[in-house]
Tab-separated table of C-alpha atoms and ligand atoms in Angstrom:
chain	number	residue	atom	x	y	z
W	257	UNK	CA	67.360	98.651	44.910
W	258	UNK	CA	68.658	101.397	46.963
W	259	UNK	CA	69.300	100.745	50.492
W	260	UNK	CA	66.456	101.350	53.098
W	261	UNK	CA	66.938	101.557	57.044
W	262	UNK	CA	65.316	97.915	58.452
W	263	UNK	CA	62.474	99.551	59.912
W	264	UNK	CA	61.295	101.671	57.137
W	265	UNK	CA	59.152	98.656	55.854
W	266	UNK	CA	55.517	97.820	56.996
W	267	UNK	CA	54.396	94.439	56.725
W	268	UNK	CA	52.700	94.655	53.103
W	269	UNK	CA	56.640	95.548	52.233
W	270	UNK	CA	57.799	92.783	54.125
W	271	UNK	CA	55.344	90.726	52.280
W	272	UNK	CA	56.456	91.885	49.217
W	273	UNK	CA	60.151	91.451	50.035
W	274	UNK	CA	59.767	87.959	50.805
W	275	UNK	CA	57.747	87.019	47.693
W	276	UNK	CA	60.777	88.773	45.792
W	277	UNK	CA	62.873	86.545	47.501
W	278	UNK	CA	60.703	83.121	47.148
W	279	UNK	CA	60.389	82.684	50.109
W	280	UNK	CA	57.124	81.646	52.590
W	281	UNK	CA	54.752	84.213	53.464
W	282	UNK	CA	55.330	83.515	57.115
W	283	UNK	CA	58.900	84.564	57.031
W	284	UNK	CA	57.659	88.292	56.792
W	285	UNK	CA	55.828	88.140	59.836
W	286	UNK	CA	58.769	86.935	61.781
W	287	UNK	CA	60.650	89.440	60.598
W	288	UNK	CA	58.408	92.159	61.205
W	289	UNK	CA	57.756	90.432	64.483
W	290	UNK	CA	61.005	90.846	65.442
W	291	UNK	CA	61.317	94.428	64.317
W	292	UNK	CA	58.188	95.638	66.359
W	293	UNK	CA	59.985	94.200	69.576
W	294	UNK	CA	62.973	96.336	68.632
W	295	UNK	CA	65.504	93.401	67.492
W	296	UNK	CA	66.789	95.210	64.176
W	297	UNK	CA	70.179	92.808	64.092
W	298	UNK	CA	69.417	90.175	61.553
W	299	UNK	CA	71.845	88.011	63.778
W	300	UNK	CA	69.453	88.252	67.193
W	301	UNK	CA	66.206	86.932	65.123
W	302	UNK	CA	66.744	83.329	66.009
W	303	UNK	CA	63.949	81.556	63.900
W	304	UNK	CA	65.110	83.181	60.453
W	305	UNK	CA	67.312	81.032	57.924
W	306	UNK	CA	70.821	81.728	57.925
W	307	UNK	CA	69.860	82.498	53.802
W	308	UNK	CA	67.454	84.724	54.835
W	309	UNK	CA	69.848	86.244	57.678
W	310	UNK	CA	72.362	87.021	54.902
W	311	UNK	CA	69.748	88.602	52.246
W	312	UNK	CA	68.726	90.808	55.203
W	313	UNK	CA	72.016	92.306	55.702
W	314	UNK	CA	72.410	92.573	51.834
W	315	UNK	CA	69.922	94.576	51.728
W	316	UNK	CA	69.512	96.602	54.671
W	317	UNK	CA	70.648	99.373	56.585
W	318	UNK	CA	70.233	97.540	60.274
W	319	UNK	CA	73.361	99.901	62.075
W	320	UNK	CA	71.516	103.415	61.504
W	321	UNK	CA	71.465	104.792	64.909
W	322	UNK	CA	73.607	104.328	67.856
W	323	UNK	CA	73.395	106.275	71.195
W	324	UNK	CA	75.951	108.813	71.275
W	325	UNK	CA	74.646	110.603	74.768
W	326	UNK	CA	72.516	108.900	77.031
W	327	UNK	CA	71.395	111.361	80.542
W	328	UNK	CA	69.013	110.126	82.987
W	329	UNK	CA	67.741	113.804	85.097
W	330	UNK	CA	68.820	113.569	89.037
W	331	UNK	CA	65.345	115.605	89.998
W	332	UNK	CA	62.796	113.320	87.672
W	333	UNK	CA	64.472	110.514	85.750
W	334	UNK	CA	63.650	112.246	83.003
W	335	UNK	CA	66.067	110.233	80.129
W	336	UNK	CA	67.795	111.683	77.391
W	337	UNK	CA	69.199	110.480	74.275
W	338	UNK	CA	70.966	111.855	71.550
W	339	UNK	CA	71.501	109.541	68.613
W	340	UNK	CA	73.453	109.311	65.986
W	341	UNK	CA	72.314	108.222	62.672
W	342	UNK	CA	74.279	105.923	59.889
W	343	UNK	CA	75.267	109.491	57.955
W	344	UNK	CA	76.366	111.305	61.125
W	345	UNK	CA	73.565	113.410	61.566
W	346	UNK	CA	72.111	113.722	65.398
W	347	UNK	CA	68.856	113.943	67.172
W	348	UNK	CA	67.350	114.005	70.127
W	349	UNK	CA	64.676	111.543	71.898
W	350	UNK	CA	63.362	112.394	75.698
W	351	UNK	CA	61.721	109.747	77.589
W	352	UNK	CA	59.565	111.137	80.733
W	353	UNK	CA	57.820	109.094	83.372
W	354	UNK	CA	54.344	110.022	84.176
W	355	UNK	CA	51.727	108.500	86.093
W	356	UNK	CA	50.527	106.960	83.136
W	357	UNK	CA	53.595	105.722	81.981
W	358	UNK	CA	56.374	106.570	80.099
W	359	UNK	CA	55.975	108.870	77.214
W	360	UNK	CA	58.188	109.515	75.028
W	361	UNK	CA	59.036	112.837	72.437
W	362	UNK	CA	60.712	111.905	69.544
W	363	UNK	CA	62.353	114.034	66.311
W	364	UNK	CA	61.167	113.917	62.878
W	365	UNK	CA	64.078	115.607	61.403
W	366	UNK	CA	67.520	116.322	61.850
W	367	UNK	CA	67.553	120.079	62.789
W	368	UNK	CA	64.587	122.418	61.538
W	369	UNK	CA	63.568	125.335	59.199
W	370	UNK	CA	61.285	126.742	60.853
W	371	UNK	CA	63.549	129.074	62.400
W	372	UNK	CA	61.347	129.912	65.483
W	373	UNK	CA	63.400	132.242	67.880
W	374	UNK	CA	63.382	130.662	70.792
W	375	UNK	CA	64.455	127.582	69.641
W	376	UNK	CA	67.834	125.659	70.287
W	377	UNK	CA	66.983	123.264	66.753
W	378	UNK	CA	66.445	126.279	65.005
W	379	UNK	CA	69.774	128.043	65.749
W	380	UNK	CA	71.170	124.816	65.009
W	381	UNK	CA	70.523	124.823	61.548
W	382	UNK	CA	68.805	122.023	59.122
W	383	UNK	CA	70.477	118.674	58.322
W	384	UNK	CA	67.690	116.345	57.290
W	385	UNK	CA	64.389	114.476	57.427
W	386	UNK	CA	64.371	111.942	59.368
W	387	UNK	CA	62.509	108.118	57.289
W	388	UNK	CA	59.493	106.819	59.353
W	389	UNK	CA	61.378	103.853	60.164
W	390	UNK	CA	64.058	106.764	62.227
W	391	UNK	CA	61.345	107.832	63.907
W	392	UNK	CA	60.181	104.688	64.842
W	393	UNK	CA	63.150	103.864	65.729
W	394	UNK	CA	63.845	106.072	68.347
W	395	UNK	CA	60.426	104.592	69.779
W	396	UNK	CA	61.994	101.177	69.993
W	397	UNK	CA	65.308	101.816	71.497
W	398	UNK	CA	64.648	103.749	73.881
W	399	UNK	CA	61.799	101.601	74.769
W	400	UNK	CA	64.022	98.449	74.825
W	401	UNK	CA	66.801	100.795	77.028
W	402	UNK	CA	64.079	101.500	79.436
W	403	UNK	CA	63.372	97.905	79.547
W	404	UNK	CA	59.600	98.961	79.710
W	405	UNK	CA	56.876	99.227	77.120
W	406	UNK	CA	55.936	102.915	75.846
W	407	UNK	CA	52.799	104.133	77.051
W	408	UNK	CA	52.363	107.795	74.733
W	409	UNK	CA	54.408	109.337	71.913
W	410	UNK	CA	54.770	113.009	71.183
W	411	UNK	CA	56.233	113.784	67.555
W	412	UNK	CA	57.479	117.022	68.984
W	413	UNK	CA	61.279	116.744	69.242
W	414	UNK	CA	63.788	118.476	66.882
W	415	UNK	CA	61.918	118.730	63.161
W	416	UNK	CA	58.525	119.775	62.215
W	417	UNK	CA	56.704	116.737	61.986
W	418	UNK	CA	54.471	118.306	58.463
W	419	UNK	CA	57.493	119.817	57.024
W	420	UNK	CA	58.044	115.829	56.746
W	421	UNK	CA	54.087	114.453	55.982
W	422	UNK	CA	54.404	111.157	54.165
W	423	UNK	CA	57.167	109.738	56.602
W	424	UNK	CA	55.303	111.139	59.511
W	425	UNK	CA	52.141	109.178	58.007
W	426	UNK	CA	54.057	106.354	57.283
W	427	UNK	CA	55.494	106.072	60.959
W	428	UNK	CA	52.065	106.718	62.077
W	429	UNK	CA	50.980	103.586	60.495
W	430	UNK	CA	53.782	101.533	61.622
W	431	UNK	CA	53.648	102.582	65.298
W	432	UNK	CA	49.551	102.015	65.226
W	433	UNK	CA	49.443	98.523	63.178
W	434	UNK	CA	48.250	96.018	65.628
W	435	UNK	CA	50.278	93.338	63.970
W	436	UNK	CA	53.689	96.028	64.706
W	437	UNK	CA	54.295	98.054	67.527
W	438	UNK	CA	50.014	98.274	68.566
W	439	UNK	CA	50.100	101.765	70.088
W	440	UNK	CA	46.694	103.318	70.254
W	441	UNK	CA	46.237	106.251	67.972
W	442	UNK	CA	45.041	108.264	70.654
W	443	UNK	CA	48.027	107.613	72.897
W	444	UNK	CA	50.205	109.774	69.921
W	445	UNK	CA	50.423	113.347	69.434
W	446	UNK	CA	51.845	115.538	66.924
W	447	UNK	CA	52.477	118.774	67.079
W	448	UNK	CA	53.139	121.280	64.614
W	449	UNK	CA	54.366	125.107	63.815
W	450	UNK	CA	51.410	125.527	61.707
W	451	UNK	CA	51.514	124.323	58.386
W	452	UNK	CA	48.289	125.107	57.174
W	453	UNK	CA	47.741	123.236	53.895
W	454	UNK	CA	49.073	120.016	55.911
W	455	UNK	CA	46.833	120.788	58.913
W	456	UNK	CA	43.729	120.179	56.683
W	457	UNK	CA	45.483	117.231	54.994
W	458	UNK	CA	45.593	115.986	58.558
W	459	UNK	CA	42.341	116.541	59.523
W	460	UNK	CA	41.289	114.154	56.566
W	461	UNK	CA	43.265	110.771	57.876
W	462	UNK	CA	41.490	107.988	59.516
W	463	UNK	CA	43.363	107.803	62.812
W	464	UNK	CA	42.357	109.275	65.890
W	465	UNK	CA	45.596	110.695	66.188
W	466	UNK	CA	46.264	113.781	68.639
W	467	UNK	CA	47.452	117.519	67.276
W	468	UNK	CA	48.528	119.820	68.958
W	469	UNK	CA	49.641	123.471	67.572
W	470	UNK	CA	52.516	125.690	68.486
W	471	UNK	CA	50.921	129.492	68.927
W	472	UNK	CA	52.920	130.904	71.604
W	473	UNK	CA	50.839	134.459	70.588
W	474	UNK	CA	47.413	135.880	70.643
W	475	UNK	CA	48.148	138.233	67.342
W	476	UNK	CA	49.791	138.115	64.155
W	477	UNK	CA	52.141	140.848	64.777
W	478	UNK	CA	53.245	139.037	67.893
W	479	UNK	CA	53.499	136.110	66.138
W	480	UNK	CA	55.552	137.142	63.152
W	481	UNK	CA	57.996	138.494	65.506
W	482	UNK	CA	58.511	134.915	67.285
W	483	UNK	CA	57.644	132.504	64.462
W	484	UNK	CA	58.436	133.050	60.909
W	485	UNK	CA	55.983	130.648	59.371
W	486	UNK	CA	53.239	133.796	60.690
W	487	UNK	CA	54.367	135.218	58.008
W	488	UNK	CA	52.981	132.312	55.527
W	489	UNK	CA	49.449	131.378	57.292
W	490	UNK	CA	47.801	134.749	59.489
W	491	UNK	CA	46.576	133.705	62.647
W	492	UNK	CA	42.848	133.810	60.632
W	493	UNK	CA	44.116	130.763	58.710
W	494	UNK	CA	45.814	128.718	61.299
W	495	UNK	CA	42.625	129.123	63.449
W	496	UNK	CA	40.617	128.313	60.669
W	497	UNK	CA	42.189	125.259	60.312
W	498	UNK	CA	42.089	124.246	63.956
W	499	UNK	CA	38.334	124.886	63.180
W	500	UNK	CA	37.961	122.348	60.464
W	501	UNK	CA	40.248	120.548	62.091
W	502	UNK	CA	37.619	120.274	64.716
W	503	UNK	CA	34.764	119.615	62.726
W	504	UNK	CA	35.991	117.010	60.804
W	505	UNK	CA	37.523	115.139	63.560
W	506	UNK	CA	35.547	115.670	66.215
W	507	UNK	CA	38.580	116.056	68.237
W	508	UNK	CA	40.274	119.326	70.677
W	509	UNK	CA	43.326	120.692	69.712
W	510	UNK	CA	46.209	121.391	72.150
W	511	UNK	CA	47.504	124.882	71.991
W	512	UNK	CA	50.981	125.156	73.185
W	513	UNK	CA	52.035	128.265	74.639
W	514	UNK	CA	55.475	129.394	75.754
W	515	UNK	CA	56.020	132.418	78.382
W	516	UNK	CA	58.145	134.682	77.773
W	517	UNK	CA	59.181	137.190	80.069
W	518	UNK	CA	57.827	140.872	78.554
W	519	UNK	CA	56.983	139.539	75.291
W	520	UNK	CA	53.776	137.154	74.743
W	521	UNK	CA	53.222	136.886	79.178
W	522	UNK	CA	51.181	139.890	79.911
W	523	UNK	CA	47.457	140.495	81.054
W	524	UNK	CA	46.323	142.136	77.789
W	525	UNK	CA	47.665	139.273	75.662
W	526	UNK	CA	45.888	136.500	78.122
W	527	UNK	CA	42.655	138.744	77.271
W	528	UNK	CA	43.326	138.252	73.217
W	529	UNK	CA	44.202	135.354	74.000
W	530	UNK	CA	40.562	133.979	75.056
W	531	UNK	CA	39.097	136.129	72.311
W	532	UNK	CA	40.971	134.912	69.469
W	533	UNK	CA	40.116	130.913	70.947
W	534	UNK	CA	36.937	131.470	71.549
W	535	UNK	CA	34.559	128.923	70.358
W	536	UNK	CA	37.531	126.356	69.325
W	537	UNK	CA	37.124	123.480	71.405
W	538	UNK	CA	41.078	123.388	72.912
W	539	UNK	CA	43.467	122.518	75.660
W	540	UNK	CA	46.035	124.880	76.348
W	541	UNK	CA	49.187	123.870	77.475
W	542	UNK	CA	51.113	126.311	79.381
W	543	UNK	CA	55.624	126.101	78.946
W	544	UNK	CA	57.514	128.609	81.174
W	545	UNK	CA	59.712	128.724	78.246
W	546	UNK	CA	63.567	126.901	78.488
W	547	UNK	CA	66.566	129.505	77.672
W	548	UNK	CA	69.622	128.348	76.126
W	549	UNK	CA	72.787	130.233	75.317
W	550	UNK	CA	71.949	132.857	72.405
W	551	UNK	CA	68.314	132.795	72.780
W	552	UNK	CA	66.521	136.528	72.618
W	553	UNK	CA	64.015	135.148	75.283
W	554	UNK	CA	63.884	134.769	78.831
W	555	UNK	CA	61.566	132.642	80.676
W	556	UNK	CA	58.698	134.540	82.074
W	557	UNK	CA	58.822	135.049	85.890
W	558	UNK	CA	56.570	132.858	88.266
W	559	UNK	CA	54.126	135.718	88.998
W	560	UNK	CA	53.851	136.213	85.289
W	561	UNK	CA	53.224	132.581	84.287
W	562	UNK	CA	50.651	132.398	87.476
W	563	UNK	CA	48.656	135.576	86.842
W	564	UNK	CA	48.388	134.431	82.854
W	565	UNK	CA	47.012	130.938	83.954
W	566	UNK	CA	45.197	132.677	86.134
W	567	UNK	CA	43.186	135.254	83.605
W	568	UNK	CA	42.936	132.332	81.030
W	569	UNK	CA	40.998	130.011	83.449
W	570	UNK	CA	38.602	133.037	84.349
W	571	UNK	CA	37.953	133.546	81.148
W	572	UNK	CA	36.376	130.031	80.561
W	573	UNK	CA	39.390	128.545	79.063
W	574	UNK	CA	41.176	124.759	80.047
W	575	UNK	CA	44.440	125.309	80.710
W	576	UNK	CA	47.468	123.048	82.009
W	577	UNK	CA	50.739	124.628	83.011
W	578	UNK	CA	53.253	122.342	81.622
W	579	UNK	CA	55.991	120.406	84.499
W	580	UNK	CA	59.583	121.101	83.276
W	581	UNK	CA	60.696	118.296	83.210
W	582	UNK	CA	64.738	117.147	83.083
W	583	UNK	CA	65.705	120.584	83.236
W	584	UNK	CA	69.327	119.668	84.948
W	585	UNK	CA	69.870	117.598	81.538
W	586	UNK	CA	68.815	119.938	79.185
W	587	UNK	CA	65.802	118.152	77.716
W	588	UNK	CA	64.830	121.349	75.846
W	589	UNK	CA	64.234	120.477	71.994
W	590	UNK	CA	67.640	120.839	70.463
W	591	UNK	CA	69.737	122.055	73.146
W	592	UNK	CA	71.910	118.409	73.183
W	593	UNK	CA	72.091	118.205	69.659
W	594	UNK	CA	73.394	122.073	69.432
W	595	UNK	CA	75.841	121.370	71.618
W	596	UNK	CA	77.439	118.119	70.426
W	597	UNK	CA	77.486	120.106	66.884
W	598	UNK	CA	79.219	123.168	68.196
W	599	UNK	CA	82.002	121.187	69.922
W	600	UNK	CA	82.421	119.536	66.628
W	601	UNK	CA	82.620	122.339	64.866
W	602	UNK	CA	85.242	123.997	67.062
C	126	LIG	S1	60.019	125.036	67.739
C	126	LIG	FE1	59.688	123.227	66.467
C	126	LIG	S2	59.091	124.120	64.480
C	126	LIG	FE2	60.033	125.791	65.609
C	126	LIG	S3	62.200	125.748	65.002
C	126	LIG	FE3	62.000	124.482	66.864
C	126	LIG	S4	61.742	122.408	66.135
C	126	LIG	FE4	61.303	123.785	64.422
């Protein structure tokens, strides 16, 4: 069999591994066990058979991702890591404290092709998906770093999370089973660009899972001219999707919206804003956008960002204006990653 990263496996796998290899039943608990606390070294799970031990790293990829950066933010603690997987590929995980607890953002892929313009992951170019064991992974070690249990997860890191839909399913599962890592389904979000057809496929699971949706404009011209996967779905279908989205879930969407200064920040588009959202019952979650070297975008100006909240929450609408957070470390999606790739490159 071809070689699969440890955690890629849910416990029916495990199961199913262990019968393969005649052994008990209870072995694949143990081992999953062990897996959901973060020990991935065969070596470290002290109740397995040295046979078993053996057959494990036989099998496995249990090396796949070491910590290549690790930066803790002076002004908020905010951590970052960048790791590097078994083929050499890099991503980034950001873990934030808030009152809650610590949440964490994780990647689903190595890079991205979205190509949205004011994004570092974009520029950085597309390596690969990342296995739902990957993403998991990220969960777990920087969870075991932090020496504290995980309180939220937001798949909104480098990747997007639909351009990847059965491994981002399949870590779903893992990170909800009770019997693995037992985080509530409403304690993780994903977030997407807006792929449509996998919206609705979303909207179908049975998970009370969170989603949020990147529109960062009011219009499709707007739109096209920031993201180019406008120019697949029109505003009409995205929204229409948040709609049945809705419906069938009985759940609010997130809108994520990113400032930027002279472009998408100005009174009239606040105004379209509310029109285009009205009736969709939503959150929307204010960024004063991060800049990076070689971005076309600047971050809007604190009057700007202010008078926009502002006309939005007059209008009716719930609106949160998003805390930079780790902004002395970089924790922008990508930014890390592009720069550990363009010193390699030079
Ligand atoms: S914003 Fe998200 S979807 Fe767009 S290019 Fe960056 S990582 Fe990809």
């Amino acid at each position: 069999m071809d070689k699969k990263f440890i955690l890629d496996l849910d416990l029916p796998a495990w199961e199913a591994y262990i019968k393969e290899k005649g052994q008990p039943k209870f072995r694949a608990v143990q081992i999953y066990s062990w897996l959901s606390k973060g020990v991935i070294d065969p070596e470290k799970m002290t109740n397995l058979s040295k046979e078993i031990k053996a057959g494990l790293k036989e099998d496995f990829i249990f090396e796949s991702m070491s910590i290549e950066k690790h930066l803790v933010s002076k002004l908020d603690g905010t951590q970052k890591f960048v790791f590097r997987l078994y083929d050499g590929h890099c991503i980034e995980t950001v873990l934030m404290r808030y009152k809650t607890g610590l949440s964490i953002c994780i990647s689903s892929q190595a890079g991205c092709k979205m190509g949205c313009r004011f994004c570092a992951s974009a520029h950085a170019g597309f390596g690969r998906s990342l296995t739902r064991g990957e993403m998991l992974g990220q969960v777990l070690l920087a969870g075991s770093y932090a020496g504290e249990r995980i309180h939220s997860v937001v798949v909104m890191g480098i990747g997007e999370p639909f351009d990847n839909y059965e491994e981002l399913l399949g870590f779903l599962n893992l990170a909800n089973d009770e019997k693995g890592l037992n985080l509530g389904a409403r304690h993780i979000t994903v977030s997407t660009c807006g792929l449509v057809p996998q919206m609705l496929q979303f909207s179908e699971i049975d998970m009370q899972v969170n989603l949020s949706v990147s529109l960062h404009a009011p219009n499709d011209t707007l739109r096209k001219s920031i993201m180019p996967i406008a120019n697949r779905y029109s505003m009409q279908e995205l929204l229409d999707a948040c709609r049945t989205y809705e419906q069938k879930t009985n759940r609010r969407i997130t809108f994520e919206y990113s400032l930027f200064d002279g472009v998408n920040d100005t009174p009239e588009c606040a105004r379209e804003l509310c029109r285009v959202l009205k009736g969709i019952h939503c959150h929307i979650n204010l960024i004063a956008a991060n800049e990076f070297d070689g971005s076309d975008f600047r971050r809007s100006k604190p009057q700007s960002v202010k008078a926009f909240q502002d006309l939005l929450t007059k209008n009716g609408m719930t609106v949160t204006l998003r805390r930079e957070m780790g902004s002395d470390i970089m924790a922008a999606c990508g930014q890390l990653r592009r720069g550990l790739q363009e010193k390699k490159e030079t």
